[in-house]
Amino acid sequence: DAKTTQPPSMDCAEGRAANLPCNHSTISGNEYVYWYRQIHSQGPQYIIHGLKNNETNEMASLIITEDRKSSTLILPHATLRDTAVYYCIVRATGNMLTFGGGTRLMVKP
Amino acid sequence: GAVVSQHPSRVICKSGTSVKIECRSLDFQATTMFWYRQFPKKSLMLMATSNEGSKATYEQGVEKDKFLINHASLTLSTLTVTSAHPEDSSFYICSARDPSGGHQETQYFGPGTRLLVL
């Protein structure tokens, strides 16, 4: 599976949108982009995934560039409970998830 | 999303004893489950892939005789840490694939089990 690159940490003001970037320049045509987050001392929580179209659910929006080499996870109105490590993972069907370092998002009041 | 549970949530044991951790998929049947380990301030590392009705597949460097995995049913996988030592102290997390997503099966994670070996 393609490797991803994320900033190690980001801050966001409570109530503002949090935009978390991810680079995956070596992504293949059959690989999906997944986002998970891990709140301290808990198991990872699935957020969203997509192939090439932008996706939105009750938690977040996923914007994938046209060349699919990067994506952005958007939390529209960040709350203190969104403070977590966010993992961007590229995965082909049938493969397991491989976690990188992720982005530590700190939402501040 | 689908729910995966783990039991116990935390366990403290003496060095040399064995510890069993259970992972259950509560609202779906999972032919494939995964076991991860996470050390403090580190990312999750895959230990093994558990397949229902067959032997687990272990990642390089993970001792299969020390970390026994059993996937006896479509909703239950167990990880037994045998003869635990202090260096086995870690956060163990299981994950299961929900097949209802069609060809793109989403993995859901349990809440984790914190093991402390004294």
mmCIF file with all atom_site columns, C-alpha atoms in Angstrom:
data_model
loop_
_atom_site.group_PDB
_atom_site.id
_atom_site.type_symbol
_atom_site.label_atom_id
_atom_site.label_alt_id
_atom_site.label_comp_id
_atom_site.label_asym_id
_atom_site.label_entity_id
_atom_site.label_seq_id
_atom_site.pdbx_PDB_ins_code
_atom_site.Cartn_x
_atom_site.Cartn_y
_atom_site.Cartn_z
_atom_site.occupancy
_atom_site.B_iso_or_equiv
_atom_site.pdbx_formal_charge
_atom_site.auth_seq_id
_atom_site.auth_comp_id
_atom_site.auth_asym_id
_atom_site.auth_atom_id
_atom_site.pdbx_PDB_model_num
ATOM 1   C CA . ASP A 1 1   ? 0.000   0.000   0.000  1.00 0.00 ? 1   ASP A CA 1
ATOM 2   C CA . ALA A 1 2   ? 1.081   3.584   -0.678 1.00 0.00 ? 2   ALA A CA 1
ATOM 3   C CA . LYS A 1 3   ? 2.826   5.513   2.068  1.00 0.00 ? 3   LYS A CA 1
ATOM 4   C CA . THR A 1 4   ? 1.211   8.638   3.493  1.00 0.00 ? 4   THR A CA 1
ATOM 5   C CA . THR A 1 5   ? 2.733   11.815  4.913  1.00 0.00 ? 5   THR A CA 1
ATOM 6   C CA . GLN A 1 6   ? 0.973   13.906  7.546  1.00 0.00 ? 6   GLN A CA 1
ATOM 7   C CA . PRO A 1 7   ? 2.081   16.844  9.690  1.00 0.00 ? 7   PRO A CA 1
ATOM 8   C CA . PRO A 1 8   ? 2.919   15.574  13.185 1.00 0.00 ? 8   PRO A CA 1
ATOM 9   C CA . SER A 1 9   ? 0.713   18.095  14.957 1.00 0.00 ? 9   SER A CA 1
ATOM 10  C CA . MET A 1 10  ? -1.863  20.830  14.424 1.00 0.00 ? 10  MET A CA 1
ATOM 11  C CA . ASP A 1 11  ? -3.864  23.209  16.571 1.00 0.00 ? 11  ASP A CA 1
ATOM 12  C CA . CYS A 1 12  ? -7.419  24.345  15.945 1.00 0.00 ? 12  CYS A CA 1
ATOM 13  C CA . ALA A 1 13  ? -9.701  26.761  17.767 1.00 0.00 ? 13  ALA A CA 1
ATOM 14  C CA . GLU A 1 14  ? -12.907 25.319  19.143 1.00 0.00 ? 14  GLU A CA 1
ATOM 15  C CA . GLY A 1 15  ? -15.819 25.935  16.785 1.00 0.00 ? 15  GLY A CA 1
ATOM 16  C CA . ARG A 1 16  ? -13.593 26.454  13.788 1.00 0.00 ? 16  ARG A CA 1
ATOM 17  C CA . ALA A 1 17  ? -13.073 24.031  10.928 1.00 0.00 ? 17  ALA A CA 1
ATOM 18  C CA . ALA A 1 18  ? -10.110 21.688  11.269 1.00 0.00 ? 18  ALA A CA 1
ATOM 19  C CA . ASN A 1 19  ? -8.430  20.856  7.976  1.00 0.00 ? 19  ASN A CA 1
ATOM 20  C CA . LEU A 1 20  ? -6.036  17.929  8.203  1.00 0.00 ? 20  LEU A CA 1
ATOM 21  C CA . PRO A 1 21  ? -3.858  17.330  5.137  1.00 0.00 ? 21  PRO A CA 1
ATOM 22  C CA . CYS A 1 22  ? -2.417  14.061  3.882  1.00 0.00 ? 22  CYS A CA 1
ATOM 23  C CA . ASN A 1 23  ? -0.029  13.389  1.030  1.00 0.00 ? 23  ASN A CA 1
ATOM 24  C CA . HIS A 1 24  ? -0.124  10.057  -0.773 1.00 0.00 ? 24  HIS A CA 1
ATOM 25  C CA . SER A 1 25  ? 1.713   10.764  -4.007 1.00 0.00 ? 25  SER A CA 1
ATOM 26  C CA . THR A 1 26  ? 2.368   7.083   -4.792 1.00 0.00 ? 26  THR A CA 1
ATOM 27  C CA . ILE A 1 27  ? -1.258  5.984   -4.481 1.00 0.00 ? 27  ILE A CA 1
ATOM 28  C CA . SER A 1 28  ? -2.422  3.361   -6.969 1.00 0.00 ? 28  SER A CA 1
ATOM 29  C CA . GLY A 1 29  ? -5.704  3.348   -8.846 1.00 0.00 ? 29  GLY A CA 1
ATOM 30  C CA . ASN A 1 30  ? -7.253  0.623   -6.684 1.00 0.00 ? 30  ASN A CA 1
ATOM 31  C CA . GLU A 1 31  ? -6.280  2.130   -3.325 1.00 0.00 ? 31  GLU A CA 1
ATOM 32  C CA . TYR A 1 32  ? -8.754  3.881   -1.081 1.00 0.00 ? 32  TYR A CA 1
ATOM 33  C CA . VAL A 1 33  ? -7.980  6.706   1.333  1.00 0.00 ? 33  VAL A CA 1
ATOM 34  C CA . TYR A 1 34  ? -9.119  5.954   4.903  1.00 0.00 ? 34  TYR A CA 1
ATOM 35  C CA . TRP A 1 35  ? -9.183  8.236   7.915  1.00 0.00 ? 35  TRP A CA 1
ATOM 36  C CA . TYR A 1 36  ? -9.264  7.039   11.503 1.00 0.00 ? 36  TYR A CA 1
ATOM 37  C CA . ARG A 1 37  ? -8.722  8.863   14.738 1.00 0.00 ? 37  ARG A CA 1
ATOM 38  C CA . GLN A 1 38  ? -7.534  7.702   18.130 1.00 0.00 ? 38  GLN A CA 1
ATOM 39  C CA . ILE A 1 39  ? -8.503  9.493   21.277 1.00 0.00 ? 39  ILE A CA 1
ATOM 40  C CA . HIS A 1 40  ? -6.112  8.961   24.155 1.00 0.00 ? 40  HIS A CA 1
ATOM 41  C CA . SER A 1 41  ? -6.179  5.406   25.552 1.00 0.00 ? 41  SER A CA 1
ATOM 42  C CA . GLN A 1 42  ? -8.928  4.252   23.206 1.00 0.00 ? 42  GLN A CA 1
ATOM 43  C CA . GLY A 1 43  ? -9.013  2.134   20.066 1.00 0.00 ? 43  GLY A CA 1
ATOM 44  C CA . PRO A 1 44  ? -9.017  3.873   16.676 1.00 0.00 ? 44  PRO A CA 1
ATOM 45  C CA . GLN A 1 45  ? -12.360 5.147   15.436 1.00 0.00 ? 45  GLN A CA 1
ATOM 46  C CA . TYR A 1 46  ? -13.325 4.958   11.777 1.00 0.00 ? 46  TYR A CA 1
ATOM 47  C CA . ILE A 1 47  ? -14.162 8.365   10.306 1.00 0.00 ? 47  ILE A CA 1
ATOM 48  C CA . ILE A 1 48  ? -14.518 8.190   6.547  1.00 0.00 ? 48  ILE A CA 1
ATOM 49  C CA . HIS A 1 49  ? -13.024 6.755   3.385  1.00 0.00 ? 49  HIS A CA 1
ATOM 50  C CA . GLY A 1 50  ? -13.055 7.484   -0.335 1.00 0.00 ? 50  GLY A CA 1
ATOM 51  C CA . LEU A 1 51  ? -11.613 6.506   -3.686 1.00 0.00 ? 51  LEU A CA 1
ATOM 52  C CA . LYS A 1 52  ? -11.702 9.601   -5.885 1.00 0.00 ? 52  LYS A CA 1
ATOM 53  C CA . ASN A 1 53  ? -14.907 11.515  -5.199 1.00 0.00 ? 53  ASN A CA 1
ATOM 54  C CA . ASN A 1 54  ? -15.327 13.793  -2.237 1.00 0.00 ? 54  ASN A CA 1
ATOM 55  C CA . GLU A 1 55  ? -17.205 12.170  0.615  1.00 0.00 ? 55  GLU A CA 1
ATOM 56  C CA . THR A 1 56  ? -19.206 13.528  3.531  1.00 0.00 ? 56  THR A CA 1
ATOM 57  C CA . ASN A 1 57  ? -20.799 11.889  6.537  1.00 0.00 ? 57  ASN A CA 1
ATOM 58  C CA . GLU A 1 58  ? -21.994 12.983  9.948  1.00 0.00 ? 58  GLU A CA 1
ATOM 59  C CA . MET A 1 59  ? -18.463 13.193  11.283 1.00 0.00 ? 59  MET A CA 1
ATOM 60  C CA . ALA A 1 60  ? -16.421 14.805  8.547  1.00 0.00 ? 60  ALA A CA 1
ATOM 61  C CA . SER A 1 61  ? -15.789 15.570  4.908  1.00 0.00 ? 61  SER A CA 1
ATOM 62  C CA . LEU A 1 62  ? -13.045 14.075  2.784  1.00 0.00 ? 62  LEU A CA 1
ATOM 63  C CA . ILE A 1 63  ? -11.676 16.083  -0.111 1.00 0.00 ? 63  ILE A CA 1
ATOM 64  C CA . ILE A 1 64  ? -9.467  14.160  -2.554 1.00 0.00 ? 64  ILE A CA 1
ATOM 65  C CA . THR A 1 65  ? -7.535  16.042  -5.232 1.00 0.00 ? 65  THR A CA 1
ATOM 66  C CA . GLU A 1 66  ? -8.197  15.204  -8.838 1.00 0.00 ? 66  GLU A CA 1
ATOM 67  C CA . ASP A 1 67  ? -4.815  13.492  -9.251 1.00 0.00 ? 67  ASP A CA 1
ATOM 68  C CA . ARG A 1 68  ? -5.477  11.622  -5.954 1.00 0.00 ? 68  ARG A CA 1
ATOM 69  C CA . LYS A 1 69  ? -2.029  12.454  -4.667 1.00 0.00 ? 69  LYS A CA 1
ATOM 70  C CA . SER A 1 70  ? -3.345  14.241  -1.608 1.00 0.00 ? 70  SER A CA 1
ATOM 71  C CA . SER A 1 71  ? -6.456  14.604  0.488  1.00 0.00 ? 71  SER A CA 1
ATOM 72  C CA . THR A 1 72  ? -7.860  16.735  3.291  1.00 0.00 ? 72  THR A CA 1
ATOM 73  C CA . LEU A 1 73  ? -10.064 15.671  6.158  1.00 0.00 ? 73  LEU A CA 1
ATOM 74  C CA . ILE A 1 74  ? -12.364 18.451  7.297  1.00 0.00 ? 74  ILE A CA 1
ATOM 75  C CA . LEU A 1 75  ? -14.026 18.591  10.692 1.00 0.00 ? 75  LEU A CA 1
ATOM 76  C CA . PRO A 1 76  ? -16.465 21.468  10.088 1.00 0.00 ? 76  PRO A CA 1
ATOM 77  C CA . HIS A 1 77  ? -16.894 22.658  13.671 1.00 0.00 ? 77  HIS A CA 1
ATOM 78  C CA . ALA A 1 78  ? -14.187 21.244  15.880 1.00 0.00 ? 78  ALA A CA 1
ATOM 79  C CA . THR A 1 79  ? -14.975 20.610  19.540 1.00 0.00 ? 79  THR A CA 1
ATOM 80  C CA . LEU A 1 80  ? -12.669 19.798  22.438 1.00 0.00 ? 80  LEU A CA 1
ATOM 81  C CA . ARG A 1 81  ? -13.711 16.146  22.076 1.00 0.00 ? 81  ARG A CA 1
ATOM 82  C CA . ASP A 1 82  ? -12.154 16.088  18.618 1.00 0.00 ? 82  ASP A CA 1
ATOM 83  C CA . THR A 1 83  ? -8.681  16.312  20.181 1.00 0.00 ? 83  THR A CA 1
ATOM 84  C CA . ALA A 1 84  ? -7.023  13.092  19.002 1.00 0.00 ? 84  ALA A CA 1
ATOM 85  C CA . VAL A 1 85  ? -4.415  11.594  16.702 1.00 0.00 ? 85  VAL A CA 1
ATOM 86  C CA . TYR A 1 86  ? -5.754  11.431  13.157 1.00 0.00 ? 86  TYR A CA 1
ATOM 87  C CA . TYR A 1 87  ? -4.444  8.735   10.828 1.00 0.00 ? 87  TYR A CA 1
ATOM 88  C CA . CYS A 1 88  ? -4.605  8.886   7.038  1.00 0.00 ? 88  CYS A CA 1
ATOM 89  C CA . ILE A 1 89  ? -4.164  5.416   5.563  1.00 0.00 ? 89  ILE A CA 1
ATOM 90  C CA . VAL A 1 90  ? -4.106  4.256   1.977  1.00 0.00 ? 90  VAL A CA 1
ATOM 91  C CA . ARG A 1 91  ? -5.286  0.733   1.486  1.00 0.00 ? 91  ARG A CA 1
ATOM 92  C CA . ALA A 1 92  ? -6.098  -1.595  -1.380 1.00 0.00 ? 92  ALA A CA 1
ATOM 93  C CA . THR A 1 93  ? -9.027  -4.001  -1.113 1.00 0.00 ? 93  THR A CA 1
ATOM 94  C CA . GLY A 1 94  ? -8.142  -7.047  0.927  1.00 0.00 ? 94  GLY A CA 1
ATOM 95  C CA . ASN A 1 95  ? -5.088  -5.522  2.567  1.00 0.00 ? 95  ASN A CA 1
ATOM 96  C CA . MET A 1 96  ? -4.806  -4.728  6.238  1.00 0.00 ? 96  MET A CA 1
ATOM 97  C CA . LEU A 1 97  ? -4.533  -1.208  7.643  1.00 0.00 ? 97  LEU A CA 1
ATOM 98  C CA . THR A 1 98  ? -1.000  0.013   8.276  1.00 0.00 ? 98  THR A CA 1
ATOM 99  C CA . PHE A 1 99  ? -0.688  2.967   10.622 1.00 0.00 ? 99  PHE A CA 1
ATOM 100 C CA . GLY A 1 100 ? 1.860   5.755   10.296 1.00 0.00 ? 100 GLY A CA 1
ATOM 101 C CA . GLY A 1 101 ? 2.551   8.518   12.774 1.00 0.00 ? 101 GLY A CA 1
ATOM 102 C CA . GLY A 1 102 ? -0.659  10.466  12.191 1.00 0.00 ? 102 GLY A CA 1
ATOM 103 C CA . THR A 1 103 ? -1.417  14.081  13.065 1.00 0.00 ? 103 THR A CA 1
ATOM 104 C CA . ARG A 1 104 ? -1.973  15.043  16.673 1.00 0.00 ? 104 ARG A CA 1
ATOM 105 C CA . LEU A 1 105 ? -4.839  17.553  16.572 1.00 0.00 ? 105 LEU A CA 1
ATOM 106 C CA . MET A 1 106 ? -5.247  19.768  19.583 1.00 0.00 ? 106 MET A CA 1
ATOM 107 C CA . VAL A 1 107 ? -8.537  21.665  19.738 1.00 0.00 ? 107 VAL A CA 1
ATOM 108 C CA . LYS A 1 108 ? -8.199  24.661  22.012 1.00 0.00 ? 108 LYS A CA 1
ATOM 109 C CA . PRO A 1 109 ? -10.938 26.660  23.711 1.00 0.00 ? 109 PRO A CA 1
ATOM 110 C CA . GLY B 2 1   ? -20.552 2.039   12.488 1.00 0.00 ? 1   GLY B CA 1
ATOM 111 C CA . ALA B 2 2   ? -20.091 -1.552  13.510 1.00 0.00 ? 2   ALA B CA 1
ATOM 112 C CA . VAL B 2 3   ? -19.204 -2.374  17.114 1.00 0.00 ? 3   VAL B CA 1
ATOM 113 C CA . VAL B 2 4   ? -16.219 -4.366  18.303 1.00 0.00 ? 4   VAL B CA 1
ATOM 114 C CA . SER B 2 5   ? -15.742 -5.132  21.981 1.00 0.00 ? 5   SER B CA 1
ATOM 115 C CA . GLN B 2 6   ? -12.731 -6.306  23.964 1.00 0.00 ? 6   GLN B CA 1
ATOM 116 C CA . HIS B 2 7   ? -12.444 -7.892  27.356 1.00 0.00 ? 7   HIS B CA 1
ATOM 117 C CA . PRO B 2 8   ? -10.871 -7.166  29.727 1.00 0.00 ? 8   PRO B CA 1
ATOM 118 C CA . SER B 2 9   ? -10.246 -3.449  29.305 1.00 0.00 ? 9   SER B CA 1
ATOM 119 C CA . ARG B 2 10  ? -7.228  -3.633  31.560 1.00 0.00 ? 10  ARG B CA 1
ATOM 120 C CA . VAL B 2 11  ? -5.340  -6.398  33.302 1.00 0.00 ? 11  VAL B CA 1
ATOM 121 C CA . ILE B 2 12  ? -2.433  -6.581  35.717 1.00 0.00 ? 12  ILE B CA 1
ATOM 122 C CA . CYS B 2 13  ? -0.639  -9.871  36.058 1.00 0.00 ? 13  CYS B CA 1
ATOM 123 C CA . LYS B 2 14  ? 2.515   -11.359 37.506 1.00 0.00 ? 14  LYS B CA 1
ATOM 124 C CA . SER B 2 15  ? 5.470   -12.215 35.331 1.00 0.00 ? 15  SER B CA 1
ATOM 125 C CA . GLY B 2 16  ? 5.258   -15.770 34.005 1.00 0.00 ? 16  GLY B CA 1
ATOM 126 C CA . THR B 2 17  ? 1.473   -16.005 33.932 1.00 0.00 ? 17  THR B CA 1
ATOM 127 C CA . SER B 2 18  ? -0.717  -16.158 30.841 1.00 0.00 ? 18  SER B CA 1
ATOM 128 C CA . VAL B 2 19  ? -3.362  -13.619 29.925 1.00 0.00 ? 19  VAL B CA 1
ATOM 129 C CA . LYS B 2 20  ? -6.275  -14.095 27.536 1.00 0.00 ? 20  LYS B CA 1
ATOM 130 C CA . ILE B 2 21  ? -7.888  -11.166 25.729 1.00 0.00 ? 21  ILE B CA 1
ATOM 131 C CA . GLU B 2 22  ? -11.200 -11.565 23.937 1.00 0.00 ? 22  GLU B CA 1
ATOM 132 C CA . CYS B 2 23  ? -12.334 -9.640  20.884 1.00 0.00 ? 23  CYS B CA 1
ATOM 133 C CA . ARG B 2 24  ? -15.937 -9.793  19.711 1.00 0.00 ? 24  ARG B CA 1
ATOM 134 C CA . SER B 2 25  ? -17.764 -8.318  16.752 1.00 0.00 ? 25  SER B CA 1
ATOM 135 C CA . LEU B 2 26  ? -21.173 -7.483  18.189 1.00 0.00 ? 26  LEU B CA 1
ATOM 136 C CA . ASP B 2 27  ? -23.337 -6.739  15.190 1.00 0.00 ? 27  ASP B CA 1
ATOM 137 C CA . PHE B 2 28  ? -21.604 -8.420  12.286 1.00 0.00 ? 28  PHE B CA 1
ATOM 138 C CA . GLN B 2 29  ? -19.746 -11.571 11.419 1.00 0.00 ? 29  GLN B CA 1
ATOM 139 C CA . ALA B 2 30  ? -16.068 -11.168 10.789 1.00 0.00 ? 30  ALA B CA 1
ATOM 140 C CA . THR B 2 31  ? -14.120 -13.784 8.889  1.00 0.00 ? 31  THR B CA 1
ATOM 141 C CA . THR B 2 32  ? -10.989 -11.738 9.462  1.00 0.00 ? 32  THR B CA 1
ATOM 142 C CA . MET B 2 33  ? -9.831  -10.061 12.642 1.00 0.00 ? 33  MET B CA 1
ATOM 143 C CA . PHE B 2 34  ? -6.558  -8.314  13.405 1.00 0.00 ? 34  PHE B CA 1
ATOM 144 C CA . TRP B 2 35  ? -4.470  -7.856  16.527 1.00 0.00 ? 35  TRP B CA 1
ATOM 145 C CA . TYR B 2 36  ? -2.381  -4.747  17.037 1.00 0.00 ? 36  TYR B CA 1
ATOM 146 C CA . ARG B 2 37  ? -0.041  -3.627  19.786 1.00 0.00 ? 37  ARG B CA 1
ATOM 147 C CA . GLN B 2 38  ? 0.707   -0.044  20.736 1.00 0.00 ? 38  GLN B CA 1
ATOM 148 C CA . PHE B 2 39  ? 3.499   1.172   23.002 1.00 0.00 ? 39  PHE B CA 1
ATOM 149 C CA . PRO B 2 40  ? 3.313   4.600   24.680 1.00 0.00 ? 40  PRO B CA 1
ATOM 150 C CA . LYS B 2 41  ? 3.537   7.516   22.256 1.00 0.00 ? 41  LYS B CA 1
ATOM 151 C CA . LYS B 2 42  ? 3.905   5.116   19.335 1.00 0.00 ? 42  LYS B CA 1
ATOM 152 C CA . SER B 2 43  ? 1.612   4.130   16.490 1.00 0.00 ? 43  SER B CA 1
ATOM 153 C CA . LEU B 2 44  ? -0.253  0.852   16.200 1.00 0.00 ? 44  LEU B CA 1
ATOM 154 C CA . MET B 2 45  ? 1.780   -2.113  15.021 1.00 0.00 ? 45  MET B CA 1
ATOM 155 C CA . LEU B 2 46  ? 0.056   -5.087  13.424 1.00 0.00 ? 46  LEU B CA 1
ATOM 156 C CA . MET B 2 47  ? 0.871   -8.326  15.219 1.00 0.00 ? 47  MET B CA 1
ATOM 157 C CA . ALA B 2 48  ? -1.216  -10.878 13.373 1.00 0.00 ? 48  ALA B CA 1
ATOM 158 C CA . THR B 2 49  ? -4.183  -11.528 11.145 1.00 0.00 ? 49  THR B CA 1
ATOM 159 C CA . SER B 2 50  ? -6.753  -13.936 12.516 1.00 0.00 ? 50  SER B CA 1
ATOM 160 C CA . ASN B 2 51  ? -8.835  -15.954 10.092 1.00 0.00 ? 51  ASN B CA 1
ATOM 161 C CA . GLU B 2 52  ? -11.913 -17.867 11.218 1.00 0.00 ? 52  GLU B CA 1
ATOM 162 C CA . GLY B 2 53  ? -11.330 -21.590 11.093 1.00 0.00 ? 53  GLY B CA 1
ATOM 163 C CA . SER B 2 54  ? -7.665  -21.428 10.155 1.00 0.00 ? 54  SER B CA 1
ATOM 164 C CA . LYS B 2 55  ? -4.290  -20.536 11.613 1.00 0.00 ? 55  LYS B CA 1
ATOM 165 C CA . ALA B 2 56  ? -3.381  -16.932 12.215 1.00 0.00 ? 56  ALA B CA 1
ATOM 166 C CA . THR B 2 57  ? -0.812  -15.163 10.078 1.00 0.00 ? 57  THR B CA 1
ATOM 167 C CA . TYR B 2 58  ? 1.859   -13.454 12.161 1.00 0.00 ? 58  TYR B CA 1
ATOM 168 C CA . GLU B 2 59  ? 3.898   -10.403 11.223 1.00 0.00 ? 59  GLU B CA 1
ATOM 169 C CA . GLN B 2 60  ? 7.657   -10.643 11.119 1.00 0.00 ? 60  GLN B CA 1
ATOM 170 C CA . GLY B 2 61  ? 9.186   -10.562 14.575 1.00 0.00 ? 61  GLY B CA 1
ATOM 171 C CA . VAL B 2 62  ? 6.025   -11.644 16.416 1.00 0.00 ? 62  VAL B CA 1
ATOM 172 C CA . GLU B 2 63  ? 6.424   -14.979 18.203 1.00 0.00 ? 63  GLU B CA 1
ATOM 173 C CA . LYS B 2 64  ? 3.476   -17.208 17.399 1.00 0.00 ? 64  LYS B CA 1
ATOM 174 C CA . ASP B 2 65  ? 4.139   -19.482 20.375 1.00 0.00 ? 65  ASP B CA 1
ATOM 175 C CA . LYS B 2 66  ? 4.056   -16.533 22.730 1.00 0.00 ? 66  LYS B CA 1
ATOM 176 C CA . PHE B 2 67  ? 1.009   -14.787 21.284 1.00 0.00 ? 67  PHE B CA 1
ATOM 177 C CA . LEU B 2 68  ? -1.564  -17.513 20.696 1.00 0.00 ? 68  LEU B CA 1
ATOM 178 C CA . ILE B 2 69  ? -4.502  -16.532 18.542 1.00 0.00 ? 69  ILE B CA 1
ATOM 179 C CA . ASN B 2 70  ? -7.725  -18.472 18.210 1.00 0.00 ? 70  ASN B CA 1
ATOM 180 C CA . HIS B 2 71  ? -10.575 -17.465 15.911 1.00 0.00 ? 71  HIS B CA 1
ATOM 181 C CA . ALA B 2 72  ? -13.093 -20.175 16.642 1.00 0.00 ? 72  ALA B CA 1
ATOM 182 C CA . SER B 2 73  ? -16.223 -18.375 15.500 1.00 0.00 ? 73  SER B CA 1
ATOM 183 C CA . LEU B 2 74  ? -17.231 -15.546 13.188 1.00 0.00 ? 74  LEU B CA 1
ATOM 184 C CA . THR B 2 75  ? -17.693 -13.195 16.128 1.00 0.00 ? 75  THR B CA 1
ATOM 185 C CA . LEU B 2 76  ? -14.868 -14.102 18.499 1.00 0.00 ? 76  LEU B CA 1
ATOM 186 C CA . SER B 2 77  ? -11.096 -14.028 18.357 1.00 0.00 ? 77  SER B CA 1
ATOM 187 C CA . THR B 2 78  ? -8.842  -14.465 21.375 1.00 0.00 ? 78  THR B CA 1
ATOM 188 C CA . LEU B 2 79  ? -5.239  -13.472 21.978 1.00 0.00 ? 79  LEU B CA 1
ATOM 189 C CA . THR B 2 80  ? -3.367  -15.270 24.736 1.00 0.00 ? 80  THR B CA 1
ATOM 190 C CA . VAL B 2 81  ? -0.103  -13.796 25.918 1.00 0.00 ? 81  VAL B CA 1
ATOM 191 C CA . THR B 2 82  ? 1.752   -16.792 27.328 1.00 0.00 ? 82  THR B CA 1
ATOM 192 C CA . SER B 2 83  ? 4.385   -16.526 30.043 1.00 0.00 ? 83  SER B CA 1
ATOM 193 C CA . ALA B 2 84  ? 4.024   -12.775 30.103 1.00 0.00 ? 84  ALA B CA 1
ATOM 194 C CA . HIS B 2 85  ? 7.027   -10.619 30.959 1.00 0.00 ? 85  HIS B CA 1
ATOM 195 C CA . PRO B 2 86  ? 7.256   -6.902  31.798 1.00 0.00 ? 86  PRO B CA 1
ATOM 196 C CA . GLU B 2 87  ? 8.295   -6.087  28.224 1.00 0.00 ? 87  GLU B CA 1
ATOM 197 C CA . ASP B 2 88  ? 4.925   -7.444  27.057 1.00 0.00 ? 88  ASP B CA 1
ATOM 198 C CA . SER B 2 89  ? 3.205   -4.609  28.889 1.00 0.00 ? 89  SER B CA 1
ATOM 199 C CA . SER B 2 90  ? 1.390   -2.685  26.203 1.00 0.00 ? 90  SER B CA 1
ATOM 200 C CA . PHE B 2 91  ? -1.973  -1.617  24.781 1.00 0.00 ? 91  PHE B CA 1
ATOM 201 C CA . TYR B 2 92  ? -3.455  -4.458  22.732 1.00 0.00 ? 92  TYR B CA 1
ATOM 202 C CA . ILE B 2 93  ? -6.145  -3.573  20.208 1.00 0.00 ? 93  ILE B CA 1
ATOM 203 C CA . CYS B 2 94  ? -8.214  -5.863  18.035 1.00 0.00 ? 94  CYS B CA 1
ATOM 204 C CA . SER B 2 95  ? -9.970  -5.009  14.815 1.00 0.00 ? 95  SER B CA 1
ATOM 205 C CA . ALA B 2 96  ? -12.531 -6.739  12.636 1.00 0.00 ? 96  ALA B CA 1
ATOM 206 C CA . ARG B 2 97  ? -13.571 -6.316  9.042  1.00 0.00 ? 97  ARG B CA 1
ATOM 207 C CA . ASP B 2 98  ? -17.244 -5.711  8.409  1.00 0.00 ? 98  ASP B CA 1
ATOM 208 C CA . PRO B 2 99  ? -18.109 -7.533  5.174  1.00 0.00 ? 99  PRO B CA 1
ATOM 209 C CA . SER B 2 100 ? -21.324 -5.567  4.645  1.00 0.00 ? 100 SER B CA 1
ATOM 210 C CA . GLY B 2 101 ? -19.403 -2.864  2.790  1.00 0.00 ? 101 GLY B CA 1
ATOM 211 C CA . GLY B 2 102 ? -19.050 -5.111  -0.220 1.00 0.00 ? 102 GLY B CA 1
ATOM 212 C CA . HIS B 2 103 ? -15.639 -5.284  -1.829 1.00 0.00 ? 103 HIS B CA 1
ATOM 213 C CA . GLN B 2 104 ? -14.346 -2.467  0.354  1.00 0.00 ? 104 GLN B CA 1
ATOM 214 C CA . GLU B 2 105 ? -14.631 -3.859  3.857  1.00 0.00 ? 105 GLU B CA 1
ATOM 215 C CA . THR B 2 106 ? -14.161 -1.288  6.584  1.00 0.00 ? 106 THR B CA 1
ATOM 216 C CA . GLN B 2 107 ? -12.145 -2.259  9.646  1.00 0.00 ? 107 GLN B CA 1
ATOM 217 C CA . TYR B 2 108 ? -13.571 -1.395  13.031 1.00 0.00 ? 108 TYR B CA 1
ATOM 218 C CA . PHE B 2 109 ? -11.524 -1.392  16.207 1.00 0.00 ? 109 PHE B CA 1
ATOM 219 C CA . GLY B 2 110 ? -12.140 -2.487  19.749 1.00 0.00 ? 110 GLY B CA 1
ATOM 220 C CA . PRO B 2 111 ? -11.523 -0.181  22.727 1.00 0.00 ? 111 PRO B CA 1
ATOM 221 C CA . GLY B 2 112 ? -8.231  -1.855  23.553 1.00 0.00 ? 112 GLY B CA 1
ATOM 222 C CA . THR B 2 113 ? -6.831  -3.827  26.483 1.00 0.00 ? 113 THR B CA 1
ATOM 223 C CA . ARG B 2 114 ? -4.095  -2.369  28.625 1.00 0.00 ? 114 ARG B CA 1
ATOM 224 C CA . LEU B 2 115 ? -1.788  -5.083  29.927 1.00 0.00 ? 115 LEU B CA 1
ATOM 225 C CA . LEU B 2 116 ? 0.637   -4.456  32.765 1.00 0.00 ? 116 LEU B CA 1
ATOM 226 C CA . VAL B 2 117 ? 2.997   -7.267  33.679 1.00 0.00 ? 117 VAL B CA 1
ATOM 227 C CA . LEU B 2 118 ? 4.695   -6.900  37.036 1.00 0.00 ? 118 LEU B CA 1
#
